[in-house]
Every structure is written in C-alpha cells, then in structure tokens.
Amino acid sequence: MGLTSNKVLVLAVVSACLLFVGTVWLWPRLARRSWRAVSGRVGLLLATQLALFASLGFAANQAFGFYASWADLLGKETDQGVVVDHSVQRDAGSGAGSGGGPLQVLSVARVRGASGPPPQTAGQVQKVDIVGLATRIAAPAYVYLPPEYFQPQYRTRTFPAAVVLTGYPGTAQALVNKLHYPRTAHRLAKDGRMQPMILVMLRPTVAPPRDTECVDVPGGPQAETFFAKDLPDAVLAHYRVGRKPGSWGIIGDSTGGYCALKLAMRHPGVYAAAAGLSAYYKAPIDPTTGDLFHGDSNLRNRSDLRWLLDNAPAPNTSLLVSTSRIGESNYRDTLEFIKRVRATNRTRIASIILASGGHNFNTWRREIPAALQWMSGRLGGQ
C-alpha cells in the first residue's frame, strides 16, 4: 500500500481506535504494581499515542502532499529530474566588482562539501543585507560566488546571476543548508555541466510575516519592484555580474516558484529565464496574504499567469516548470500551463516531471541539478 493510499489512512485510524478501546478495556486488569502490569500500561499508552500521531500525519500528508511515497518519506527517492524542452518539436510518441551600493556583507563562509579552503578552489558564501533604494525594503540574503570569481585569470570577467527563492514562509539559510544550492552549483561547474554562476538566495517574504506573493501591494510593500529593480541594482553595484540582457535568471520552489515565473513573464528584460519548482500559477488570497489587490482587478489579473498568457503580449523569456505525476497537487495545472505557453510561439517552455515526489525538500533536491543546468544554458555573463 502506498503512503498516500486511503487504505493506509483507514488502517492507521482503525488501529488507533482499537488501541484506545483496548486500553480502556484492559486498564483494570493492569492496575497492579508488578513489573508486568506497569510494562503493559506503558506499552498500551505508547502504542495508542503512536497510532494517533500516525493517523494525524497520514491525514496531513494527504491534505498537503508533503511526501508521495514511502521512499520519498525516508529520503530514498534518488531519481533525478530530466528537463524536457517543449520548444523543440517531438514525435507524438515521445515522452514528455567591488563597490558600494545598498548591499552590506555581514559574514563569509566556504562552500560545504567543496575541496580546499581558499575561495579560489572552494568558492564562497556571503551573508548580506540588501536595502532597496526604490522600495526601502530590507531583506537578508546569501550570495554564492564560484571559485572562478576569485581566480586571477577571471578578474575582468563578469558572471551570470540567478536569484534563488524559497517557499513561504521559508528561510534563506535553508537554500544553503537544506537544498544545497551552492554545493550543487559548485559540483556541476567543476564537472563541466554548467557555467560558473553567482547565486543570490533569499525568501520571497520581504515583509514578514506577511506573504506578499511578489505583488506591489497598493499602499503596502512593493515586493515586485524590489525583485525586478532593487535587487538586481544592489547586486550589480557590488559584484561582477553581467549587465547585458540575458545575464539574469530566477528560480524558486512553491511560492518562490510562482514568483520566479511571474517576474520573468512580467519583466523579461530583467530575467531571461525562470524555473518554478512545484509552482502554482495564481496568487492566493488567504489569512497569510491579506488583501493583496485592494479591489484592483487589473493587478489581480496580472498576478494570474494564465491570464497573462491569454491577454498580454507573450514575453520573450524561457520558463521551466516542475511537477510529479503522483504527490504534487499542481500536476494538471502544470500541463495546462505548458499547453498555453506553447501556443504563444514566443515564450519558450520546458518541464521536469517526476513519476513520484511530494511538495518537499527531497523532491526539490532531485530537480535542482537539472534546473541549474537548464538555466546555465540560457544565461550569458558578458
């Protein structure tokens, strides 16, 4: 029986009920002070609580899709994602510098898992604060600089950059320690599978604890402007990043994936490529977001990616989306989004579709290597 099977949930609930009834029924017989009676009481209580927590866990997993299989739960799903370029026609049977600026470096560290302590061989992760000159939004971030950034032969070279976004609420540190973006980028570049790139890692929540969905909220946080203007300006003022069109990409998971796709579609002159891992395609309205649009129907529509494809000029950008046939709730929406993008004949679309994988770090770790390679092939640093 699969992890998401209703039979597993029913079995866990029935077991919890039977253990509860059994505990009540047997308790008088175990009301003695012998070691056997005490052990029996302890065993019944532990078994009942374990069954109860298992029932709640299975129910929560079915509701929110955290894990798609037992292997996914145990972190044993290892099949890597493969990018399918939908811009290429296929047969019907084929599968689918230094300087100032509004950025302050707070600390530096070497890339975990990289060989050699100097940044010339291991690269470097810098913890920074970014303050938007236009929006006055301040956001903490981590910046990964590849080894080539510090090597003398590349001292005049500029590098492509990718903004990396978490989900909501998320933490920027999880992109480094849990999703291993710097380590993965370092390994792929060392193996010659992607070009050296600068990664700017942060969360899309620029006004915590509110989930702004990368929207310029009327009378509120101007999150979209921060990511479309302030963030690139701050990084360009401090690091050797390419200034020409095509030097910037953006990638994220869940809420960060939605933001990545929207920012590339609405600002293709800034972001030449975007990857949305487990993304959705329309900004939600819930207690975490509050009223994002204040009755502005145009703002609401322009935060709906499918509406943009049907009603706005097709952006000249490249998009990558990911989902799983089993375990992700966005599977059908993703297939529909791919279909709509292909119909534009201008915006380029590719996908990573796993057989199984829930809405969790393990799934995204399987997709990130392929996503970074895909993005590397669409960006230029000069």
PDB file of C-alpha atoms in Angstrom, residues 10 24 78 107 117 132 136 142 154 163 171 175 208 211 220 229 232 283 286 328 338 344 367 381:
ATOM      1  CA  VAL A  10      -8.011   3.963   7.283  1.00  0.00           C
ATOM      2  CA  VAL A  24      -9.813   1.252  28.345  1.00  0.00           C
ATOM      3  CA  THR A  78      17.001   9.376  -5.843  1.00  0.00           C
ATOM      4  CA  SER A 107      29.976  37.382   7.002  1.00  0.00           C
ATOM      5  CA  PRO A 117      39.667  26.059   1.978  1.00  0.00           C
ATOM      6  CA  GLY A 132      16.035  48.601  -1.909  1.00  0.00           C
ATOM      7  CA  ARG A 136      13.040  50.875   1.056  1.00  0.00           C
ATOM      8  CA  TYR A 142      23.087  34.693   0.931  1.00  0.00           C
ATOM      9  CA  TYR A 154      38.946  35.785 -14.404  1.00  0.00           C
ATOM     10  CA  VAL A 163      18.091  34.757  -7.912  1.00  0.00           C
ATOM     11  CA  THR A 171      14.340  30.815   5.321  1.00  0.00           C
ATOM     12  CA  LEU A 175      18.581  27.208   0.450  1.00  0.00           C
ATOM     13  CA  PRO A 208       7.395  39.068   7.277  1.00  0.00           C
ATOM     14  CA  ASP A 211       3.062  36.561   2.375  1.00  0.00           C
ATOM     15  CA  GLY A 220       1.790  48.303   1.122  1.00  0.00           C
ATOM     16  CA  LYS A 229      14.631  46.553  -9.833  1.00  0.00           C
ATOM     17  CA  PRO A 232      19.410  43.471  -9.402  1.00  0.00           C
ATOM     18  CA  ALA A 283      -1.599  34.404  -6.302  1.00  0.00           C
ATOM     19  CA  ASP A 286      -5.762  33.744   2.450  1.00  0.00           C
ATOM     20  CA  GLU A 328       2.002  17.081  -6.359  1.00  0.00           C
ATOM     21  CA  ILE A 338       2.707  24.185 -20.653  1.00  0.00           C
ATOM     22  CA  THR A 344       2.261  31.625 -27.770  1.00  0.00           C
ATOM     23  CA  GLU A 367      15.131  18.672  -9.529  1.00  0.00           C
ATOM     24  CA  GLY A 381      27.708  36.720 -18.213  1.00  0.00           C
TER      25      GLY A 381
END
